[in-house]
Amino acid sequence: MGWRFWIVAVVLLIAAGLGARWYLTTQNPLLLVRMIVWFQPKPKPNIPVTWQQGPAAPEKPAGERAPNIIVIVADDLGYNDISLHGGVAKGAVRTPNIDALGSDGVILKRGYSGNATCSPSRAAMMTGRFATRFGFEYTPAPKTFARNIAGYVNSRPGLPSIYHAEREGDVLPPEQLGVPSTEVMLPELLKQANYHSVMLGKWHLGDAKGMTPFERGFNEALAFMPGAAMFLPEKHPDVVNSKQDFDPIDQFLWVALPFQINYNNGPNFMPDKYMTDYLGDEAVKAIEANRNRPFFMYLAFNAPHTPLQALKSDYDALSGIEDHRLRVYGAMIKALDRNVGKVMDALKAQGLDENTLVVFTSDNGGAHYVGLPEINAPYRGWKATFFEGGIRVPYFMRWPAKLPKGATFEVPAGHVDIFATAAAAAGVPLPDGRTIDGVDLSQFVTGAAAPDTLDRPLFWRSGGYKVLLHRGWKLQVSERQGKTWLFNVEADPFEKTNVAETETAKAAEMMAKLTEIDSAQAKPLWPSLIESPVPIDHPRVDGVSEKDEHIYWSN
């Protein structure tokens, strides 16, 4: 064989490699994901967790020491998903334990998430700051994920997604994307008061060295790092699945997600039961272990985030719901409520109920990509929009020793307020040298400060989509679309009437304030790769047309 043969052979091999790369990255990215997953280390069988035991006896009675603090976060739970606000399937799915947190405590009637997607919202909770102040603007995601969504959307009729391939070189691997170490997280702050901090569930704030919960102030962390996890293996006999074939995010998750968790950065292992029940049961054990010392618990359930998977027993209990997808979704919320109840029962059993501040909320509104139209009712919009449906969330605080029972707080309250409220409860000062956007809500709900003196703006940003809420007015600006919305949310809470062209003076005033706050935010730590259309008034099942009111969401 001569030199010509080898030249031709090398050229053919290079061409074949380039062709395979083109096919896997542009034509069949899910096949590439399957190949990557195949080579990932497999989780070990279940490893029992031994929680660190606190003192055998308390130094002070529970009522005389610093309060315990528990923050419970649901994942993509819509405003209408709890029966206090209406409930799934027109109230067929009851949530008595979640409802009781509101009826026995304080209902933050106008509760707003830190962002309209997972990671930035959680970052706001943990730092008390708009996540855009430190550049944590977008949810960490693999390039393949963004590419897959853009390719799928663009293969169907309707408005296209915009994929910025030219930015790929500026994006680090997703596991290196996280909250900067210069930010002070809540468990780090609470160390000043000798709190023992425990984290369970979804982290999604970085899993590189130095970014994990175990390295960000938590003494113990039973966590999974990505933005979602399987609830059980897909073919487990006790699980009922609902796949959304119309949704590229769902398709990606079923291929990519493992069923695993780890304790204190140890080996990944498989829980021994349905994930929601597993987290609830382990939270009970952690409460028992820490009953004699002040503790902070961050319990981050992944329900009802996709993939939609329900326990068969919960699914069977909702036989009155005919639609399969809705029934699976409702069963997931039934399990979520059951495990909130377990936590509250454990507090009572240990005599900790009165002097524990419990916060319950969702990281953002319900997602359009589950294809269920009523989950954020009566509000418009979804996760990945800054309309009320994307950021108006269930939000309750319960602390019988200090907060009034059955109170309703009507002033806008944000996830950024969790940090300052917890710090005040623990008696620790807020960190110096930075702007803290949140406030201690307890002073307002107890009457120590007049609620109408809480006059601060709330701000959200995702790329060129920016929003300001202040003094009853809400301004939304989409630079991609060249569009502005202005709503008087006091008079028009459902954002039906855009008055940007009639209330021009107010629009100009709000725009000036938005520009001022926007200029004080940091540059994103990494660029967005995709701008995708999201409809405001219907789930994204059949694509988004030009006639649909919509926004473009950057990530």
Short mmCIF file of C-alpha atoms in Angstrom, two decimals, residues 125-337:
data_model
loop_
_atom_site.label_atom_id
_atom_site.label_comp_id
_atom_site.label_asym_id
_atom_site.label_seq_id
_atom_site.Cartn_x
_atom_site.Cartn_y
_atom_site.Cartn_z
CA MET A 125 -32.69 32.51 48.92
CA MET A 126 -29.24 31.46 50.10
CA THR A 127 -27.63 34.93 49.81
CA GLY A 128 -30.43 37.47 50.34
CA ARG A 129 -29.37 39.17 47.11
CA PHE A 130 -30.63 39.38 43.57
CA ALA A 131 -28.60 36.65 41.88
CA THR A 132 -27.76 39.12 39.12
CA ARG A 133 -25.75 41.15 41.66
CA PHE A 134 -23.06 38.46 41.51
CA GLY A 135 -23.53 37.28 37.93
CA PHE A 136 -25.47 34.09 38.65
CA GLU A 137 -28.00 35.00 36.00
CA TYR A 138 -28.62 31.72 34.19
CA THR A 139 -29.36 28.16 35.25
CA PRO A 140 -26.28 25.97 34.67
CA ALA A 141 -27.01 23.54 31.84
CA PRO A 142 -24.98 21.37 29.46
CA LYS A 143 -24.43 22.75 25.98
CA THR A 144 -26.09 19.62 24.61
CA PHE A 145 -29.22 20.47 26.58
CA ALA A 146 -29.51 23.95 25.05
CA ARG A 147 -28.66 22.63 21.60
CA ASN A 148 -31.29 19.91 21.89
CA ILE A 149 -34.03 22.36 22.89
CA ALA A 150 -33.19 24.75 20.08
CA GLY A 151 -33.06 21.98 17.50
CA TYR A 152 -36.35 20.48 18.61
CA VAL A 153 -38.22 23.79 18.72
CA ASN A 154 -36.87 24.76 15.31
CA SER A 155 -37.98 21.46 13.79
CA ARG A 156 -41.63 22.36 14.45
CA PRO A 157 -43.94 25.07 13.15
CA GLY A 158 -43.93 28.33 15.06
CA LEU A 159 -41.45 30.82 16.40
CA PRO A 160 -37.83 29.63 16.40
CA SER A 161 -35.36 29.39 19.23
CA ILE A 162 -32.11 31.29 18.79
CA TYR A 163 -28.99 29.25 19.55
CA HIS A 164 -25.75 31.17 20.03
CA ALA A 165 -23.12 28.68 18.92
CA GLU A 166 -20.59 31.51 18.80
CA ARG A 167 -20.76 31.74 22.61
CA GLU A 168 -20.00 28.09 23.34
CA GLY A 169 -16.31 28.72 23.89
CA ASP A 170 -17.08 31.13 26.74
CA VAL A 171 -19.16 28.61 28.70
CA LEU A 172 -17.46 26.40 31.25
CA PRO A 173 -18.63 22.82 31.87
CA PRO A 174 -21.88 22.91 33.89
CA GLU A 175 -20.29 21.34 36.95
CA GLN A 176 -17.97 24.36 37.19
CA LEU A 177 -20.81 26.86 37.09
CA GLY A 178 -21.91 27.91 40.54
CA VAL A 179 -22.35 30.66 43.11
CA PRO A 180 -19.02 32.46 43.63
CA SER A 181 -17.17 31.76 46.87
CA THR A 182 -17.21 35.50 47.59
CA GLU A 183 -20.94 35.25 48.36
CA VAL A 184 -21.97 34.55 51.95
CA MET A 185 -24.55 31.78 52.09
CA LEU A 186 -27.09 31.40 54.87
CA PRO A 187 -25.50 28.36 56.58
CA GLU A 188 -22.15 30.17 56.56
CA LEU A 189 -23.78 33.16 58.26
CA LEU A 190 -25.53 31.00 60.86
CA LYS A 191 -22.22 29.49 61.96
CA GLN A 192 -21.75 32.73 63.93
CA ALA A 193 -24.56 31.53 66.21
CA ASN A 194 -23.29 27.92 66.31
CA TYR A 195 -26.11 26.49 64.25
CA HIS A 196 -25.74 22.96 62.95
CA SER A 197 -26.77 23.18 59.30
CA VAL A 198 -28.22 20.30 57.29
CA MET A 199 -29.15 20.21 53.62
CA LEU A 200 -31.30 17.58 51.90
CA GLY A 201 -32.29 17.31 48.23
CA LYS A 202 -31.65 19.45 45.19
CA TRP A 203 -28.64 21.79 45.26
CA HIS A 204 -28.13 23.17 41.71
CA LEU A 205 -25.78 25.93 42.88
CA GLY A 206 -22.52 24.35 41.71
CA ASP A 207 -20.81 21.03 42.24
CA ALA A 208 -17.17 21.83 41.49
CA LYS A 209 -14.68 21.77 44.34
CA GLY A 210 -15.59 24.50 46.80
CA MET A 211 -19.16 24.89 45.50
CA THR A 212 -20.98 21.92 47.03
CA PRO A 213 -23.31 22.40 50.02
CA PHE A 214 -20.87 20.52 52.26
CA GLU A 215 -18.30 23.19 51.36
CA ARG A 216 -20.68 26.17 51.59
CA GLY A 217 -21.47 26.08 55.29
CA PHE A 218 -23.60 22.97 55.68
CA ASN A 219 -22.28 20.54 58.30
CA GLU A 220 -24.09 17.73 56.54
CA ALA A 221 -25.55 17.43 53.06
CA LEU A 222 -27.58 14.60 51.58
CA ALA A 223 -27.85 16.02 48.10
CA PHE A 224 -27.93 15.61 44.37
CA MET A 225 -26.09 18.32 42.49
CA PRO A 226 -27.98 18.77 39.16
CA GLY A 227 -31.27 20.52 38.58
CA ALA A 228 -33.37 17.36 38.66
CA ALA A 229 -33.28 13.69 39.60
CA MET A 230 -35.29 10.57 38.93
CA PHE A 231 -37.79 9.73 41.66
CA LEU A 232 -37.35 6.00 41.04
CA PRO A 233 -35.78 4.03 38.20
CA GLU A 234 -38.02 4.26 35.15
CA LYS A 235 -38.96 0.56 35.19
CA HIS A 236 -39.39 0.18 38.95
CA PRO A 237 -42.60 -1.76 39.74
CA ASP A 238 -43.82 0.89 42.20
CA VAL A 239 -43.61 3.86 39.82
CA VAL A 240 -46.04 5.31 37.27
CA ASN A 241 -44.44 7.48 34.59
CA SER A 242 -45.77 10.22 32.34
CA LYS A 243 -43.53 11.22 29.44
CA GLN A 244 -44.13 14.47 27.58
CA ASP A 245 -43.13 13.61 24.00
CA PHE A 246 -43.89 17.18 22.91
CA ASP A 247 -41.23 18.62 25.23
CA PRO A 248 -37.48 18.57 24.49
CA ILE A 249 -36.60 19.19 28.15
CA ASP A 250 -38.53 16.11 29.17
CA GLN A 251 -36.89 14.00 26.46
CA PHE A 252 -33.47 15.09 27.67
CA LEU A 253 -34.24 14.31 31.33
CA TRP A 254 -35.44 10.76 30.73
CA VAL A 255 -32.18 10.00 28.95
CA ALA A 256 -29.74 11.92 31.14
CA LEU A 257 -30.94 11.75 34.74
CA PRO A 258 -29.72 9.19 37.25
CA PHE A 259 -31.53 8.00 40.36
CA GLN A 260 -28.88 8.87 42.91
CA ILE A 261 -27.83 11.03 45.82
CA ASN A 262 -24.72 11.41 47.99
CA TYR A 263 -23.91 12.23 51.60
CA ASN A 264 -21.18 14.78 52.34
CA ASN A 265 -19.61 14.46 48.88
CA GLY A 266 -19.22 10.71 49.29
CA PRO A 267 -20.06 8.14 46.61
CA ASN A 268 -23.35 8.46 44.75
CA PHE A 269 -25.87 5.82 45.77
CA MET A 270 -29.48 4.93 45.07
CA PRO A 271 -32.08 5.82 47.71
CA ASP A 272 -34.07 2.86 48.98
CA LYS A 273 -37.46 4.37 48.14
CA TYR A 274 -39.31 7.03 46.13
CA MET A 275 -37.18 10.19 46.27
CA THR A 276 -39.79 12.44 47.91
CA ASP A 277 -40.45 9.90 50.67
CA TYR A 278 -36.73 9.28 51.06
CA LEU A 279 -35.98 12.97 51.61
CA GLY A 280 -38.89 13.32 54.03
CA ASP A 281 -37.86 10.28 56.07
CA GLU A 282 -34.23 11.41 56.23
CA ALA A 283 -35.32 14.90 57.28
CA VAL A 284 -37.18 13.33 60.21
CA LYS A 285 -34.02 11.45 61.23
CA ALA A 286 -31.96 14.64 61.00
CA ILE A 287 -34.46 16.48 63.22
CA GLU A 288 -34.25 13.71 65.80
CA ALA A 289 -30.43 13.81 65.72
CA ASN A 290 -30.38 17.58 66.29
CA ARG A 291 -33.25 17.94 68.75
CA ASN A 292 -30.98 19.25 71.53
CA ARG A 293 -29.23 22.06 69.63
CA PRO A 294 -30.25 24.88 67.30
CA PHE A 295 -30.22 23.69 63.70
CA PHE A 296 -30.86 25.03 60.24
CA MET A 297 -32.38 22.65 57.71
CA TYR A 298 -32.67 23.36 54.00
CA LEU A 299 -35.05 20.72 52.64
CA ALA A 300 -35.17 21.06 48.85
CA PHE A 301 -37.61 18.56 47.36
CA ASN A 302 -37.45 17.97 43.60
CA ALA A 303 -41.22 17.48 43.35
CA PRO A 304 -43.15 18.17 41.21
CA HIS A 305 -40.36 18.96 38.69
CA THR A 306 -40.16 16.70 35.67
CA PRO A 307 -39.67 13.84 34.95
CA LEU A 308 -43.22 13.14 36.07
CA GLN A 309 -43.07 10.01 38.20
CA ALA A 310 -45.54 9.03 40.90
CA LEU A 311 -45.77 6.22 43.39
CA LYS A 312 -48.32 3.71 42.16
CA SER A 313 -50.11 3.87 45.53
CA ASP A 314 -50.53 7.65 45.22
CA TYR A 315 -51.59 7.35 41.60
CA ASP A 316 -54.19 4.70 42.49
CA ALA A 317 -55.58 6.94 45.24
CA LEU A 318 -56.50 9.56 42.61
CA SER A 319 -58.68 7.36 40.42
CA GLY A 320 -61.16 10.22 39.97
CA ILE A 321 -58.69 12.10 37.75
CA GLU A 322 -59.07 10.83 34.20
CA ASP A 323 -56.15 12.57 32.49
CA HIS A 324 -53.05 10.41 33.00
CA ARG A 325 -50.52 13.26 33.05
CA LEU A 326 -52.58 15.32 35.48
CA ARG A 327 -53.08 12.28 37.70
CA VAL A 328 -49.33 11.56 37.87
CA TYR A 329 -48.63 15.23 38.57
CA GLY A 330 -51.29 15.30 41.30
CA ALA A 331 -49.89 12.14 42.87
CA MET A 332 -46.45 13.77 43.05
CA ILE A 333 -47.94 16.71 44.94
CA LYS A 334 -49.80 14.32 47.22
CA ALA A 335 -46.43 12.78 48.13
CA LEU A 336 -44.89 16.21 48.64
CA ASP A 337 -47.64 17.17 51.06
#
